[in-house]
Coordinates of C-alpha atoms in Angstrom, one line a residue:
X1 CA 105.1 84.4 85.6
X2 CA 103.3 87.1 83.2
X3 CA 103.6 90.7 83.8
X4 CA 99.7 90.8 84.2
X5 CA 99.9 88.4 87.1
X6 CA 102.7 90.5 88.8
X7 CA 100.7 93.7 88.8
X8 CA 97.6 92.0 90.0
X9 CA 99.8 90.5 92.9
X10 CA 101.4 93.9 93.7
X11 CA 98.1 95.6 93.7
X12 CA 96.6 93.0 96.0
X13 CA 99.5 93.2 98.4
X14 CA 99.5 97.0 98.5
X15 CA 95.7 97.4 99.1
X16 CA 95.7 94.7 101.6
X17 CA 98.5 96.3 103.6
X18 CA 96.7 99.7 103.7
X19 CA 93.5 98.3 104.5
X20 CA 95.0 95.9 107.3
X21 CA 96.8 98.9 109.0
X22 CA 93.3 100.8 109.1
X23 CA 91.5 97.9 110.3
X24 CA 94.3 97.2 113.0
X25 CA 93.8 100.9 114.3
X26 CA 90.0 100.7 114.4
X27 CA 90.3 97.3 116.4
X28 CA 92.7 98.6 119.0
X29 CA 90.4 102.0 119.8
X30 CA 87.1 100.1 119.5
X31 CA 88.3 97.6 122.2
X32 CA 89.7 100.3 124.4
X33 CA 86.3 102.1 124.2
X34 CA 84.6 99.2 125.9
X35 CA 86.9 100.0 129.0
X36 CA 86.0 103.6 129.3
X37 CA 84.7 103.9 132.9
X38 CA 84.4 107.8 133.5
X39 CA 81.9 108.3 136.2
X40 CA 79.8 111.4 137.0
X41 CA 81.4 114.9 136.8
X42 CA 81.3 116.8 139.9
X43 CA 79.6 120.3 139.9
X44 CA 82.1 123.1 139.1
X45 CA 82.7 125.7 141.6
X46 CA 82.8 128.7 139.2
X47 CA 80.4 129.5 136.5
X48 CA 81.9 130.4 133.3
X49 CA 80.8 132.9 130.8
X50 CA 79.8 131.4 127.3
X51 CA 79.5 132.7 123.7
X52 CA 77.5 130.2 121.6
X53 CA 78.5 130.6 118.0
X54 CA 76.3 129.3 115.3
X55 CA 77.2 129.5 111.6
X56 CA 74.4 128.9 109.4
X57 CA 74.7 128.8 105.5
X58 CA 71.4 127.9 103.6
X59 CA 70.1 126.2 106.7
X60 CA 66.5 127.9 106.8
X61 CA 64.6 124.9 107.7
X62 CA 66.7 124.2 110.9
X63 CA 68.4 127.2 112.2
X64 CA 65.3 128.4 114.2
X65 CA 65.3 125.2 116.3
X66 CA 68.8 125.3 117.0
X67 CA 68.5 128.9 118.4
X68 CA 65.5 127.9 120.5
X69 CA 67.1 124.9 122.2
X70 CA 70.4 127.1 122.8
X71 CA 68.3 129.7 124.5
X72 CA 66.4 127.3 126.6
X73 CA 69.2 126.6 129.1
X74 CA 69.0 126.1 132.9
X75 CA 72.2 127.9 133.0
X76 CA 72.0 131.5 134.0
X77 CA 71.1 133.7 131.0
X78 CA 73.2 136.5 132.0
X79 CA 76.2 134.0 131.8
X80 CA 75.8 133.4 128.0
X81 CA 75.4 135.0 124.6
X82 CA 74.6 133.6 121.3
X83 CA 75.7 134.8 117.8
X84 CA 74.1 133.3 114.7
X85 CA 76.0 133.9 111.4
X86 CA 73.3 133.9 108.9
X87 CA 75.0 133.4 105.5
X88 CA 73.0 133.4 102.2
X89 CA 69.7 132.8 104.1
X90 CA 66.3 134.0 103.2
X91 CA 65.1 137.5 104.5
X92 CA 61.9 135.7 106.1
X93 CA 64.6 133.5 108.0
X94 CA 66.6 136.5 109.2
X95 CA 63.5 138.3 110.2
X96 CA 62.3 135.4 112.6
X97 CA 65.8 135.1 113.9
X98 CA 66.0 138.8 114.6
X99 CA 63.1 138.4 117.1
X100 CA 65.0 136.2 119.6
X101 CA 67.5 137.7 122.2
X102 CA 70.6 137.0 120.1
X103 CA 73.2 138.7 118.0
X104 CA 72.3 138.4 114.2
X105 CA 75.1 139.0 111.6
X106 CA 74.0 138.6 108.0
X107 CA 77.1 138.4 105.7
X108 CA 77.0 137.6 102.0
X109 CA 80.4 136.2 101.4
X110 CA 81.3 135.8 97.6
X111 CA 82.9 132.5 98.8
X112 CA 81.5 131.3 101.9
X113 CA 83.3 129.2 104.5
X114 CA 82.6 128.3 108.1
X115 CA 86.1 129.9 109.1
X116 CA 84.8 133.4 107.7
X117 CA 81.8 133.0 109.7
X118 CA 83.5 132.4 112.9
X119 CA 86.1 135.0 112.2
X120 CA 83.3 137.5 111.6
X121 CA 81.4 136.7 114.7
X122 CA 84.8 137.0 116.9
X123 CA 85.5 140.4 115.2
X124 CA 82.0 141.6 116.1
X125 CA 81.6 140.7 119.7
X126 CA 81.3 143.8 122.1
X127 CA 84.8 144.6 123.5
X128 CA 83.3 145.3 127.1
X129 CA 82.1 141.7 127.1
X130 CA 84.5 139.0 128.7
X131 CA 83.9 135.4 127.9
X132 CA 85.8 132.4 129.3
X133 CA 84.4 129.6 126.9
X134 CA 83.4 129.6 123.3
X135 CA 81.1 126.9 121.8
X136 CA 80.5 126.1 118.2
X137 CA 77.2 124.6 117.0
X138 CA 76.1 123.5 113.5
X139 CA 72.9 125.0 112.2
X140 CA 70.4 122.1 112.8
X141 CA 72.2 121.1 115.9
X142 CA 69.8 120.6 119.0
X143 CA 71.0 120.7 122.7
X144 CA 69.5 119.6 125.9
X145 CA 68.5 122.1 128.5
X146 CA 71.3 121.1 130.7
X147 CA 74.0 121.5 128.0
X148 CA 75.9 124.6 129.4
X149 CA 75.6 123.5 133.0
X150 CA 77.2 120.3 131.9
X151 CA 80.0 122.0 129.8
X152 CA 80.7 124.2 132.7
X153 CA 81.2 121.3 135.1
X154 CA 83.3 119.5 132.3
X155 CA 85.8 122.1 131.7
X156 CA 86.7 122.3 135.4
X157 CA 86.9 118.5 135.5
X158 CA 89.1 118.3 132.3
X159 CA 91.4 121.4 133.0
X160 CA 92.1 121.7 129.3
X161 CA 91.2 124.1 126.4
X162 CA 89.0 122.0 124.4
X163 CA 86.1 119.6 125.0
X164 CA 84.2 117.7 122.4
X165 CA 80.6 116.8 123.2
X166 CA 78.9 113.6 122.4
X167 CA 77.3 114.2 118.9
X168 CA 74.2 111.8 118.2
X169 CA 71.6 111.6 115.5
X170 CA 68.1 113.3 115.9
X171 CA 66.8 111.3 112.9
X172 CA 66.8 107.7 111.7
X173 CA 64.1 107.8 109.1
X174 CA 65.8 106.3 106.0
X175 CA 68.4 103.8 105.8
X176 CA 71.0 106.3 104.5
X177 CA 70.2 108.3 107.7
X178 CA 70.3 105.2 110.1
X179 CA 73.8 104.2 108.4
X180 CA 75.0 107.8 109.0
X181 CA 74.0 107.7 112.6
X182 CA 75.8 104.3 112.9
X183 CA 79.0 105.8 111.6
X184 CA 78.7 108.8 113.9
X185 CA 78.6 106.7 116.9
X186 CA 81.5 104.3 115.7
X187 CA 83.5 107.7 115.4
X188 CA 82.6 108.4 119.0
X189 CA 83.7 105.0 120.1
X190 CA 86.9 104.7 118.1
X191 CA 88.3 108.3 117.8
X192 CA 86.9 109.8 121.1
X193 CA 86.0 107.2 123.8
X194 CA 88.6 104.8 123.0
X195 CA 91.2 107.4 122.6
X196 CA 90.7 109.1 126.0
X197 CA 90.6 105.6 127.6
X198 CA 94.3 105.4 126.4
X199 CA 95.1 108.9 127.1
X200 CA 95.2 110.3 123.7
X201 CA 93.4 113.3 122.7
X202 CA 89.7 112.9 121.3
X203 CA 89.1 113.9 117.5
X204 CA 87.0 117.0 117.3
X205 CA 83.8 117.0 114.8
X206 CA 83.4 120.8 114.2
X207 CA 80.2 121.0 116.0
X208 CA 79.3 120.7 119.8
X209 CA 82.9 121.5 120.8
X210 CA 83.9 124.0 123.4
X211 CA 87.1 126.1 123.4
X212 CA 88.9 128.2 125.8
X213 CA 87.9 131.5 124.5
X214 CA 91.2 133.3 124.5
X215 CA 92.8 130.4 122.7
X216 CA 89.7 130.2 120.1
X217 CA 89.8 133.9 119.4
X218 CA 93.6 133.8 118.7
X219 CA 93.6 130.6 116.8
X220 CA 90.5 131.0 114.5
X221 CA 92.1 133.8 112.8
X222 CA 94.7 131.4 111.5
X223 CA 92.3 129.2 109.7
X224 CA 91.5 130.0 105.8
X225 CA 90.1 127.0 104.5
X226 CA 86.6 125.3 104.3
X227 CA 87.9 122.5 106.8
X228 CA 88.4 124.8 109.7
X229 CA 87.7 122.2 112.2
X230 CA 90.9 120.3 111.0
X231 CA 93.0 123.4 111.0
X232 CA 92.0 124.0 114.6
X233 CA 92.5 120.3 115.5
X234 CA 96.0 120.4 114.1
X235 CA 96.8 123.6 115.9
X236 CA 95.7 122.0 119.0
X237 CA 97.8 119.0 118.6
X238 CA 101.0 121.1 117.4
X239 CA 100.5 123.2 120.6
X240 CA 100.4 120.2 122.8
X241 CA 96.8 120.8 124.0
X242 CA 94.8 117.8 125.0
X243 CA 91.3 117.4 123.7
X244 CA 88.8 115.9 126.3
X245 CA 85.8 114.1 125.4
X246 CA 82.6 113.9 127.5
X247 CA 80.0 111.1 126.4
X248 CA 77.2 112.4 128.5
X249 CA 77.0 115.7 127.0
X250 CA 74.7 115.4 124.1
X251 CA 74.4 117.3 120.7
X252 CA 71.9 116.1 118.3
X253 CA 72.5 116.6 114.5
X254 CA 70.4 115.9 111.5
X255 CA 71.7 113.1 109.5
X256 CA 71.6 113.0 105.5
X257 CA 68.8 111.4 104.3
X258 CA 69.6 110.4 100.5
X259 CA 72.5 108.8 99.0
X260 CA 73.6 111.7 96.9
X261 CA 74.1 113.7 100.0
X262 CA 75.7 111.1 101.6
X263 CA 78.2 110.5 98.8
X264 CA 79.1 114.3 98.6
X265 CA 79.6 114.4 102.4
X266 CA 81.9 111.5 102.2
X267 CA 83.8 112.8 99.3
X268 CA 84.3 116.1 101.0
X269 CA 85.5 114.3 104.3
X270 CA 87.9 112.2 102.3
X271 CA 89.5 115.3 100.4
X272 CA 89.8 117.1 104.0
X273 CA 91.6 114.2 105.2
X274 CA 93.9 114.2 102.4
X275 CA 94.5 117.8 102.7
X276 CA 95.0 117.7 106.6
X277 CA 97.7 115.1 105.9
X278 CA 99.4 117.1 103.3
X279 CA 99.4 120.1 105.6
X280 CA 100.8 118.3 108.8
X281 CA 102.9 115.5 107.5
X282 CA 106.1 117.7 108.0
X283 CA 105.6 117.8 111.7
X284 CA 105.8 114.1 112.2
X285 CA 109.5 113.6 112.6
X286 CA 109.7 116.2 115.2
X287 CA 106.6 114.8 117.0
X288 CA 108.2 111.5 117.2
X289 CA 111.4 112.8 118.5
X290 CA 109.7 115.0 121.2
X291 CA 107.2 112.1 121.8
X292 CA 104.2 114.2 121.2
X293 CA 101.8 111.2 120.9
X294 CA 98.7 113.2 120.3
X295 CA 100.3 114.8 117.2
X296 CA 101.6 111.4 116.0
X297 CA 98.2 109.7 116.4
X298 CA 96.3 112.4 114.5
X299 CA 98.7 112.4 111.6
X300 CA 98.7 108.7 111.5
X301 CA 94.8 109.0 111.8
X302 CA 94.9 111.1 108.5
X303 CA 97.1 108.6 106.9
X304 CA 94.3 105.7 107.3
X305 CA 92.0 105.1 104.2
X306 CA 88.7 106.4 105.1
X307 CA 86.1 103.7 106.1
X308 CA 83.8 104.2 103.2
X309 CA 86.6 103.7 100.7
X310 CA 88.2 100.8 103.0
X311 CA 85.0 98.8 103.0
X312 CA 84.3 99.4 99.3
X313 CA 87.8 98.1 98.5
X314 CA 87.3 95.0 100.5
X315 CA 83.8 94.2 98.9
X316 CA 85.4 95.0 95.6
X317 CA 88.4 92.7 96.1
X318 CA 86.3 90.1 97.5
X319 CA 83.9 90.0 94.6
X320 CA 86.6 90.4 91.8
X321 CA 89.5 88.1 93.0
X322 CA 87.8 84.7 93.0
X323 CA 87.3 85.1 89.2
X324 CA 91.1 85.8 88.8
X325 CA 92.4 83.4 91.5
X326 CA 90.5 81.9 94.4
X327 CA 93.3 81.8 96.8
X328 CA 94.0 85.6 96.7
X329 CA 90.2 86.3 97.9
X330 CA 90.4 84.2 101.1
X331 CA 92.3 86.8 103.1
X332 CA 90.0 89.5 101.9
X333 CA 87.0 87.4 103.2
X334 CA 88.5 87.1 106.4
X335 CA 89.4 90.8 106.6
X336 CA 85.8 91.8 105.8
X337 CA 84.5 89.3 108.5
X338 CA 87.0 91.0 110.9
X339 CA 86.0 94.5 110.1
X340 CA 82.2 94.0 110.4
X341 CA 83.2 92.3 113.8
X342 CA 84.9 95.4 114.9
X343 CA 82.3 98.1 113.6
X344 CA 79.8 95.9 115.4
X345 CA 81.6 96.2 118.7
X346 CA 81.9 100.0 118.1
X347 CA 78.4 100.4 117.4
X348 CA 76.3 101.1 120.7
X349 CA 73.6 98.9 122.0
X350 CA 70.8 101.5 121.4
X351 CA 71.4 101.4 117.7
X352 CA 71.3 97.5 117.4
X353 CA 67.6 97.0 116.4
X354 CA 65.6 96.2 113.3
X355 CA 66.8 99.3 111.5
X356 CA 70.5 98.3 112.4
X357 CA 70.1 94.9 110.5
X358 CA 68.9 96.5 107.4
X359 CA 71.5 99.3 107.5
X360 CA 74.4 97.3 108.6
X361 CA 74.2 94.6 105.9
X362 CA 73.4 97.1 103.3
X363 CA 76.5 99.1 104.1
X364 CA 79.0 97.5 102.1
X365 CA 76.9 98.0 98.9
X366 CA 76.2 101.5 99.8
X367 CA 79.8 102.0 100.4
X368 CA 80.8 100.5 97.0
X369 CA 78.2 102.7 95.1
X370 CA 79.6 105.7 97.3
X371 CA 83.3 104.9 96.1
X372 CA 82.3 105.0 92.5
X373 CA 80.3 108.2 92.9
X374 CA 83.2 109.8 94.9
X375 CA 85.6 108.7 92.0
X376 CA 83.3 110.5 89.6
X377 CA 82.9 113.4 91.6
X378 CA 86.9 114.0 91.8
X379 CA 87.0 113.3 88.0
X380 CA 84.3 115.9 87.2
X381 CA 86.0 118.6 89.5
X382 CA 89.4 117.9 87.7
X383 CA 87.6 118.3 84.3
X384 CA 86.2 121.4 85.6
X385 CA 89.4 122.8 86.8
X386 CA 91.3 121.9 83.6
X387 CA 88.6 123.9 81.6
X388 CA 89.0 126.9 83.8

């Protein structure tokens, strides 16, 4: 047997093992999501006081709509305040925002991160005001008039310090936007609905999440990277705090429309996942010994190959291997079929329409191109860092 053939077999076995573990994980939680039977949430006996934080970095086109929907709540206005952190936005945008009954902060960070914006907001809250819950929304997010009332009811029902709302897409006007919307709902099925069905913490997504205010005020100061949501998620898990998820509390976000933005987004997420793993892997042995299943699951989750890369690898191996040795490709074809079935199970019915047909079957090829672009982006970043 030649060395080249041995190398091909080793690569094939390693890649297939990695992909198989990820597919198995997705399968378990996709099926679990089908059995989620949470019924209506009873009305809370107590009305909490909310602070809504909206970091906005160069979001001039969408921030005003977010503010309007946040202000248009059925919840008593005396029980919530809104702070917008308008970073590197146009003067005319800040002028318009200043007309609303909100607190407007206009930093001009040399190196902008969401963590810095949220820390600035917390440090500038009036000392005489007492809040119970902090909610973080992205600039561009749209919420329904009942959003705060639903969050208030959910917090009393959950009895925990963190709740993730159901993020949905507010646009499906391109194939990329529709694919992004499908992926968002698959995330909700696998990493949120499926998890809470099995009694494991839901994943947070950085927007549409509510925290116990005291916990958030203390812990947001511990974040110092561009991926503060994963830092907060790790802190929640390490502190043994359960993250609940409520499917009926909707937050609508605008999805990327162009493939270039889609590729950048996936590349950034893959990098964030890797950094999260490196930062928290050392906690795995202690988590296993202490049976902290939420933290174990989270670290395993960060170990999994990102789905964009996973599907791209499957497509690549399915196309290339038949030209090398047909028998090696068969298992990849089977794995690809299983993966498509699992992703279809995790996709809610309302997305299964004529747009779904076009996007779903284009997805493997979009992901393959995405993988190639992500590789180029990483190479360019390394070259830039070497030059500097």
